[in-house]
CSV table of C-alpha atoms and ligand atoms in Angstrom, one decimal:
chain,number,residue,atom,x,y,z
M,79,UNK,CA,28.8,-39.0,-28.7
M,80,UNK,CA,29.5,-42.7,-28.9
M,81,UNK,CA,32.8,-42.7,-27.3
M,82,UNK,CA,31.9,-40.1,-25.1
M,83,UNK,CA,29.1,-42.2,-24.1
M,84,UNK,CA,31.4,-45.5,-23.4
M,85,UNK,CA,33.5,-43.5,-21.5
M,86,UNK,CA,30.8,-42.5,-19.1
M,87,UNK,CA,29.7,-45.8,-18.5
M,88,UNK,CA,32.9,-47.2,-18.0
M,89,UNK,CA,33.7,-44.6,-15.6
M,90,UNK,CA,30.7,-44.1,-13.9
M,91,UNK,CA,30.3,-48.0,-13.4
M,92,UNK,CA,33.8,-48.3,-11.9
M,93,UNK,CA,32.6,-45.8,-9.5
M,94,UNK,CA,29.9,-47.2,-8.3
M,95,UNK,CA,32.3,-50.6,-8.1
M,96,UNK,CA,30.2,-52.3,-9.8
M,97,UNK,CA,31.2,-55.4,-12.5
M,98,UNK,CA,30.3,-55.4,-16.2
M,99,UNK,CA,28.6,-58.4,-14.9
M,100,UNK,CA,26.7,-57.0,-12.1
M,101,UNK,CA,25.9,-54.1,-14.0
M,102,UNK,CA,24.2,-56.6,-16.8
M,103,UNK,CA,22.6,-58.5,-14.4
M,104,UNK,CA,20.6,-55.7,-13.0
M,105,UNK,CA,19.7,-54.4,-16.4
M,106,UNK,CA,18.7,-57.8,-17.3
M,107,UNK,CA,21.2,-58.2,-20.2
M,108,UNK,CA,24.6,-60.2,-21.0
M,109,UNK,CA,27.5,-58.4,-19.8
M,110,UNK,CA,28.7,-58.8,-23.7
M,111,UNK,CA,25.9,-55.8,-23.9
M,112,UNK,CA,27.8,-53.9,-21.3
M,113,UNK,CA,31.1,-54.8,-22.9
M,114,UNK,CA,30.0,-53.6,-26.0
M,115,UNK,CA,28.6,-50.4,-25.1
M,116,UNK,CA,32.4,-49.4,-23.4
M,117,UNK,CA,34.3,-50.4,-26.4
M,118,UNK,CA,31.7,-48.1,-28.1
M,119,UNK,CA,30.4,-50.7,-30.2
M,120,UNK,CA,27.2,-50.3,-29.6
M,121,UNK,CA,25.1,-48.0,-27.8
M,122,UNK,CA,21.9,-48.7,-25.7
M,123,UNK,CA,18.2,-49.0,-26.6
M,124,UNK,CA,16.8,-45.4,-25.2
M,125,UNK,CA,15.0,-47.0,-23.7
M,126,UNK,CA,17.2,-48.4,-20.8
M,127,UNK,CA,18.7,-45.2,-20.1
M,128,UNK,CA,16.5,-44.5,-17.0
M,129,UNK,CA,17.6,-47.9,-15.3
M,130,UNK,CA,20.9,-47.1,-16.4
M,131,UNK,CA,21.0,-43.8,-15.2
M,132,UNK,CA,19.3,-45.3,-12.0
M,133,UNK,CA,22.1,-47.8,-11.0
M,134,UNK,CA,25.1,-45.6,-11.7
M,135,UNK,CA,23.5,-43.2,-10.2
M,136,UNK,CA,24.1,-40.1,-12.7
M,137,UNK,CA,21.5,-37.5,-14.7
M,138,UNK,CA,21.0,-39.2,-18.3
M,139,UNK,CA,22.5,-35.4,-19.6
M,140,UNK,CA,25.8,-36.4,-17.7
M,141,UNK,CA,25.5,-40.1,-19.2
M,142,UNK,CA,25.2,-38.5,-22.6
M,143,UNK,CA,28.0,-35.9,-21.8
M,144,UNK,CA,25.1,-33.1,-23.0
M,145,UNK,CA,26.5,-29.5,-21.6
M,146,UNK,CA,23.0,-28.0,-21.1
M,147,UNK,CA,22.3,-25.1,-23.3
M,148,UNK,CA,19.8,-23.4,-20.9
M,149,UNK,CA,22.1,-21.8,-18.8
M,150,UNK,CA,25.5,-19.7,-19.7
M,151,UNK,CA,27.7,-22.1,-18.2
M,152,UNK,CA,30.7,-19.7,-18.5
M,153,UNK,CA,30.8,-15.7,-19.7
M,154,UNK,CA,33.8,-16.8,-21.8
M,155,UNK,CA,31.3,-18.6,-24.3
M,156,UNK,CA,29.9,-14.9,-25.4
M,157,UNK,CA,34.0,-13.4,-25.0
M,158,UNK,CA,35.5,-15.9,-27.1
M,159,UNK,CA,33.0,-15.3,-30.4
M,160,UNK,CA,34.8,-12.8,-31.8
M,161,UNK,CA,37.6,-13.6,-34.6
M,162,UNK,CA,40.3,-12.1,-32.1
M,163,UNK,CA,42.3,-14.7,-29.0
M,164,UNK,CA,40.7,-12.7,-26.2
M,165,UNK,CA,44.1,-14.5,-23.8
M,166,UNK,CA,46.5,-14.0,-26.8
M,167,UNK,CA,48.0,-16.7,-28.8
M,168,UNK,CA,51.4,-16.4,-26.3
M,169,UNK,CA,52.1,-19.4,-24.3
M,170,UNK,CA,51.8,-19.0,-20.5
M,171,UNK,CA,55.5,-19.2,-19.0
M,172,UNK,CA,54.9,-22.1,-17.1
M,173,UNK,CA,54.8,-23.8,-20.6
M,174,UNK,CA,58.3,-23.3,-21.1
M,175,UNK,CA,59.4,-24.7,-17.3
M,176,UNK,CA,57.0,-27.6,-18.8
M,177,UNK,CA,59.4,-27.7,-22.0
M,178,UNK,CA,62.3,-28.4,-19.2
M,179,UNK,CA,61.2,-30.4,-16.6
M,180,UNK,CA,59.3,-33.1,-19.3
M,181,UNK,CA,60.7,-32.3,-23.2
M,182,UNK,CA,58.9,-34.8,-25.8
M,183,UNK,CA,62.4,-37.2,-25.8
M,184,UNK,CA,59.7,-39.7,-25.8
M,185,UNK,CA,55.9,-40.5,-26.2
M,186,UNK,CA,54.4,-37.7,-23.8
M,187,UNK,CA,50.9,-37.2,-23.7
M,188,UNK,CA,49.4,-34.3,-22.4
M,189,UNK,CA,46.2,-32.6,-21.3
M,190,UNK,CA,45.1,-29.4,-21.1
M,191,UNK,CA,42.3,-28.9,-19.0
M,192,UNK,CA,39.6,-25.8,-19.7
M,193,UNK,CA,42.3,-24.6,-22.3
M,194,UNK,CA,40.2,-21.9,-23.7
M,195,UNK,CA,41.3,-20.6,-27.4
M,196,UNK,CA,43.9,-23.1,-27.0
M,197,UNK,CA,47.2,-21.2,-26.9
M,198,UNK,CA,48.9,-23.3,-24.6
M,199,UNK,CA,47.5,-26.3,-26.0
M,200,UNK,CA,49.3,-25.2,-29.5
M,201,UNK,CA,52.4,-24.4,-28.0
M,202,UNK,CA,52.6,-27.9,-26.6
M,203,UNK,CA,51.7,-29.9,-29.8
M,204,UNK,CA,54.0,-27.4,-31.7
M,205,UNK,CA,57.1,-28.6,-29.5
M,206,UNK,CA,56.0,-32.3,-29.9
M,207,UNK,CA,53.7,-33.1,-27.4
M,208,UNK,CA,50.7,-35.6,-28.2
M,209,UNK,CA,47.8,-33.1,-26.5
M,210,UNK,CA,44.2,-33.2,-25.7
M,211,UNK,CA,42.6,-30.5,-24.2
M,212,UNK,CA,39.0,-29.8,-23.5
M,213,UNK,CA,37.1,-26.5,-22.7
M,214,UNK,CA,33.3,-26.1,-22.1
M,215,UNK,CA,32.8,-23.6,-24.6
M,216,UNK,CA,32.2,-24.2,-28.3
M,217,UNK,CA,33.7,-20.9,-29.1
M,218,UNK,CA,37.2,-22.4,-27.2
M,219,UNK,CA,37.0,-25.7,-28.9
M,220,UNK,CA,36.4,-24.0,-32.3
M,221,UNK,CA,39.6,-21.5,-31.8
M,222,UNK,CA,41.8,-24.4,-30.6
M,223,UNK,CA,40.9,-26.0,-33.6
M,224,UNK,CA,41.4,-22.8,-36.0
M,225,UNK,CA,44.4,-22.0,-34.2
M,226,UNK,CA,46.0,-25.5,-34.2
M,227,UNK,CA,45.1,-25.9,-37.8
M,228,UNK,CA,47.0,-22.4,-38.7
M,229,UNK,CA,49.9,-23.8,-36.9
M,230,UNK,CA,50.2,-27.1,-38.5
M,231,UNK,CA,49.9,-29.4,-35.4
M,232,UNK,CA,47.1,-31.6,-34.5
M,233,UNK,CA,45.0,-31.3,-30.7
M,234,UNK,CA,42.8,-33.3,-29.8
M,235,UNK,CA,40.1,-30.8,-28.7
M,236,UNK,CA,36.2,-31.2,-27.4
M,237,UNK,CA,33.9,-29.5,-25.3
M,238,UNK,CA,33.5,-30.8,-22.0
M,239,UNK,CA,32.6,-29.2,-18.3
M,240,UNK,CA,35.3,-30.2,-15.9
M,241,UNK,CA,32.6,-30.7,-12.5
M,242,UNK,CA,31.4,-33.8,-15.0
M,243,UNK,CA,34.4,-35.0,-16.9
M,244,UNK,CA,36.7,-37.9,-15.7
M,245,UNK,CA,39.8,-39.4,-16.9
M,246,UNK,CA,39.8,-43.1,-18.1
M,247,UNK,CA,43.0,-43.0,-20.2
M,248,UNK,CA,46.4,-42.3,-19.1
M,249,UNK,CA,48.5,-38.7,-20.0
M,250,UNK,CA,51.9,-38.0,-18.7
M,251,UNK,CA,50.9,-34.1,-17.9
M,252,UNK,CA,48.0,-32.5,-16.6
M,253,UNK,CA,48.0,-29.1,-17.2
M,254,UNK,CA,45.0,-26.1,-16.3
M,255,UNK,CA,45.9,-22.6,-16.1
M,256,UNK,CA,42.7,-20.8,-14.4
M,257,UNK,CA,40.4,-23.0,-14.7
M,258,UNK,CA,40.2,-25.3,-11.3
M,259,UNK,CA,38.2,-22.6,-9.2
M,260,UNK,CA,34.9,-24.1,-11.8
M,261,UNK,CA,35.3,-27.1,-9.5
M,262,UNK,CA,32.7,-26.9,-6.6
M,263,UNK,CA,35.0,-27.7,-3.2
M,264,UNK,CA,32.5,-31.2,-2.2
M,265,UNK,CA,33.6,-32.3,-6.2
M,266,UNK,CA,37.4,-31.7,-5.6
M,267,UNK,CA,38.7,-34.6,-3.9
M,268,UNK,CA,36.7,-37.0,-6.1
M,269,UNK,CA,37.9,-35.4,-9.1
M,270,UNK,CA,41.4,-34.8,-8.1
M,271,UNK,CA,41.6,-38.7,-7.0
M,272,UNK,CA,40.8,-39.5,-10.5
M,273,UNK,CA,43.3,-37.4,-12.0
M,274,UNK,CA,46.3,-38.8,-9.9
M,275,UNK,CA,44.9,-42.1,-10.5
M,276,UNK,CA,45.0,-41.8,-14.5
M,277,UNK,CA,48.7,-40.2,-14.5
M,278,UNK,CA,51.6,-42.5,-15.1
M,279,UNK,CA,54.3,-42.7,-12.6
M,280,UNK,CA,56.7,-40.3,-13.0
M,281,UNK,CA,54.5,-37.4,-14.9
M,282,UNK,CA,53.0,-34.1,-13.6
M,283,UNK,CA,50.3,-32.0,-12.6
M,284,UNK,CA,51.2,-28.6,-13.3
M,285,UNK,CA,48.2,-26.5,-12.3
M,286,UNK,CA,47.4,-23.2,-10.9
M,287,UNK,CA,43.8,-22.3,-8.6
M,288,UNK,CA,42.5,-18.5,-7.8
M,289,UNK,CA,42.4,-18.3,-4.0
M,290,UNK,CA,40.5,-16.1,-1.6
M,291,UNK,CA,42.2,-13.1,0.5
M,292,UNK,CA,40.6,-10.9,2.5
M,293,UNK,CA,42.4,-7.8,1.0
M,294,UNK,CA,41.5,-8.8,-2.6
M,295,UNK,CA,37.8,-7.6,-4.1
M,296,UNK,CA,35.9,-10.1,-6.0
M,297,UNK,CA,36.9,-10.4,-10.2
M,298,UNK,CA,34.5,-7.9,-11.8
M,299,UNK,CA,33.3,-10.9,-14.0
M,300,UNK,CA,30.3,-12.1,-11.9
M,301,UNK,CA,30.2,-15.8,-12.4
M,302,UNK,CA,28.1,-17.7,-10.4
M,303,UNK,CA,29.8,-21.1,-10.9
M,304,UNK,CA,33.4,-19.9,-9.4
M,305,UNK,CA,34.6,-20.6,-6.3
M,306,UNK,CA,38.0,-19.5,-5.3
M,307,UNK,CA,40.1,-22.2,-3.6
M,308,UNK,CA,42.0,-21.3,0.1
M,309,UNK,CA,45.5,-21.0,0.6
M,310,UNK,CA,47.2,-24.3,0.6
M,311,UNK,CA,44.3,-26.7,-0.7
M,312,UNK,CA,45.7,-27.3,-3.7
M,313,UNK,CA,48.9,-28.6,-2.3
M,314,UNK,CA,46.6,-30.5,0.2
M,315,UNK,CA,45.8,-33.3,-2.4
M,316,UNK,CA,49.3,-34.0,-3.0
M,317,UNK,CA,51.4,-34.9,-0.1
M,318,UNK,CA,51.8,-38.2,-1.1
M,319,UNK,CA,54.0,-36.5,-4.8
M,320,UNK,CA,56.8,-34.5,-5.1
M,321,UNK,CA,56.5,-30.8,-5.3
M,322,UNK,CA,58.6,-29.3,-7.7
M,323,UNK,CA,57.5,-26.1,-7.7
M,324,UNK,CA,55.0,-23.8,-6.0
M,325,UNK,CA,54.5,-20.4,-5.3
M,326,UNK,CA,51.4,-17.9,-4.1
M,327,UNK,CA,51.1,-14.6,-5.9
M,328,UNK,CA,49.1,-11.9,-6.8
M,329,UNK,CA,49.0,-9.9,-9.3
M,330,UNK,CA,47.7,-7.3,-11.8
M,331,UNK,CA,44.6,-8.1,-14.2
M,332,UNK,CA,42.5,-6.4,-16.6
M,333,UNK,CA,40.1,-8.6,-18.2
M,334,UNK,CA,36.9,-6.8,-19.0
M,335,UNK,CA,38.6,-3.7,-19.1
M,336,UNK,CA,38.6,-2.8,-15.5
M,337,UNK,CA,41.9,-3.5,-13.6
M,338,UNK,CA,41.4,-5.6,-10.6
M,339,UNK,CA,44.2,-7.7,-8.6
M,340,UNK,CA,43.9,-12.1,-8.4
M,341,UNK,CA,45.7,-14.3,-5.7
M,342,UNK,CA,46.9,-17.4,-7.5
M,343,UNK,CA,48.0,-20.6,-5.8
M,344,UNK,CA,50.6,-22.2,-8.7
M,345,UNK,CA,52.1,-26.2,-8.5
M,346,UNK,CA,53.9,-28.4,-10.4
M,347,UNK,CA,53.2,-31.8,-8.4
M,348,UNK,CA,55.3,-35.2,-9.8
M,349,UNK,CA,53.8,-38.3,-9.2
M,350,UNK,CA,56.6,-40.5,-7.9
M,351,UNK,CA,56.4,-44.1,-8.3
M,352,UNK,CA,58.9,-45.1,-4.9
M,353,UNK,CA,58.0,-43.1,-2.1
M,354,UNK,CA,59.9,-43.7,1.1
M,355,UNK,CA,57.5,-41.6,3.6
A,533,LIG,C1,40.7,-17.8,-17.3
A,533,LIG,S1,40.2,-18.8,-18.7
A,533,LIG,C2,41.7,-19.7,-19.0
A,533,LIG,C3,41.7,-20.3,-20.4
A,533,LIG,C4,43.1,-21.0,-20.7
A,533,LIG,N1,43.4,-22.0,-19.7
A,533,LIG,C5,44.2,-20.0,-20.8
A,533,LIG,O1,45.0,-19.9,-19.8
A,533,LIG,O2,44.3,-19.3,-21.8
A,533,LIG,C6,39.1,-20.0,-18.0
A,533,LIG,C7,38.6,-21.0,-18.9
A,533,LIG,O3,37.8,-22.0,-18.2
A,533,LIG,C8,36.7,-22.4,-19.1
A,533,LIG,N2,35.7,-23.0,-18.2
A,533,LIG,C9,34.8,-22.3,-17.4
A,533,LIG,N3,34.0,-23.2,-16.8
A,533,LIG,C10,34.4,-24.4,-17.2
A,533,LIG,C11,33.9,-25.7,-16.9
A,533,LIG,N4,32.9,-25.9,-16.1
A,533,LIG,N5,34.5,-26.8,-17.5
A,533,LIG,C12,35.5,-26.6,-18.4
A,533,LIG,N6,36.0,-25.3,-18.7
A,533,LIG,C13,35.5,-24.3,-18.1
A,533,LIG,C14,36.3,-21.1,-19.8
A,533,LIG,O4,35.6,-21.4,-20.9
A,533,LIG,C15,37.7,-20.5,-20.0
A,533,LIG,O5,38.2,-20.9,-21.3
């Protein structure tokens, strides 16, 4: 929780564009206090989490990185409790274009956003790729774990809801197979800034986004927290990076048992460090 904590600050700080200075200053401290608490060194007295939760303008749950446990945040928590991978344990294909457009020839860091029992996850750590990957469910984290352990590789894996999360590291891949439609349309610029922002020059967003059509019913799985993106949005927050690939299907699902059909936006985006426009 400490790091997790330092992070938040950190992040949540720069936001508000505030200083570790100014930030001390209106909390009545040293900014060594505020330096400290983002090298996770220390953490702060309880008792200045109001005021801190005040000025950088976030719910003390979000400061802490707490997932409330009131609400089921996702049906998958209850889905992924039994001992079998309800998604498999075979790689999506877009792994493999991964595996060619970016191999591991060098230092590659990687991370896999809402990776559920981690299948993908694995399959990139197995072929040498230094991944993290996050998921909000307990049940996910603990597969990725189990399944990375039978494997032999090491992920970095946590629990984490992506509407709160936000990089402050660099990775060379960004990579989330149905997972972005969690993000809440006001949230996706802000969050899709950050992830451009914390991706080095020359690596890849290779995502995919459920999208609306008229002539498709809504998934039998009644989430309330979904919300399908339109046709082209994803591609909307990258005209300023090279598409490599994109492509809008549908196709064929049958995820709690009752066959239903998806539209699916795909994109692999490269962030290119000389752009003539
Ligand atoms: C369709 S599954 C895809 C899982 C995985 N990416 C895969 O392809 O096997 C959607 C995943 O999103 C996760 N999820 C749902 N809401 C989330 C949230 N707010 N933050 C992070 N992950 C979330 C679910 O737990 C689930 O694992």
């Amino acid at each position: 929780m400490k790091e997790q904590l330092a992070r938040n600050i950190s992040t949540y700080r720069k936001e508000r564009g505030l200083t570790q200075e100014e930030l001390a200053q209106t909390l009545g401290l040293s900014f060594q206090a505020v330096s400290k608490w983002e090298n996770a060194q220390t953490m702060p007295d309880i008792s200045l989490l109001p005021a801190l939760s005040r000025t950088l303008q976030v719910s003390v749950d979000k400061l802490l990185g707490y997932v409330s446990q009131d609400k089921p945040v996702t049906v998958y928590e209850e889905t992924y409790k039994t001992q079998e991978y309800y998604w498999g344990t075979v790689p999506n294909e877009v792994c493999y274009q991964v595996l060619q457009l970016m191999p591991p020839t060098k230092h590659v860091k990687l991370l896999d956003i809402g990776c559920g029992e981690g299948k993908d996850a694995v399959f990139f750590a197995r072929n040498g790729y230094d991944v993290t990957a996050f998921d909000v469910t307990d049940a996910g984290v603990e597969k990725t774990k189990k399944l990375a352990a039978q494997t032999g590789v090491h992920v970095h894996v946590f629990k984490a809801d992506i509407v709160d999360y936000r990089l402050d590291t660099h990775f060379d891949i960004l990579f989330s197979s149905g997972v972005l439609h969690y993000i809440k349309p006001d949230f996706r610029q802000e969050i899709f800034e950050n992830y451009k922002q914390f991706t080095n020059p020359g690596g890849m967003h290779v995502f995919n986004a459920f999208v609306g059509k008229p002539f498709i019913a809504p998934p039998p799985e009644n989430e309330p927290y979904a919300f399908n993106w339109y046709s082209g949005e994803l591609l909307a927050h990258y005209r300023d990076w090279y598409i490599r690939d994109s492509a809008e299907i549908v196709f064929d699902c049958n995820s709690s048992g009752i066959p239903h059909q998806h539209a699916m936006s795909k994109m692999i985006a490269q962030k290119i460090s000389d752009i003539r426009v």
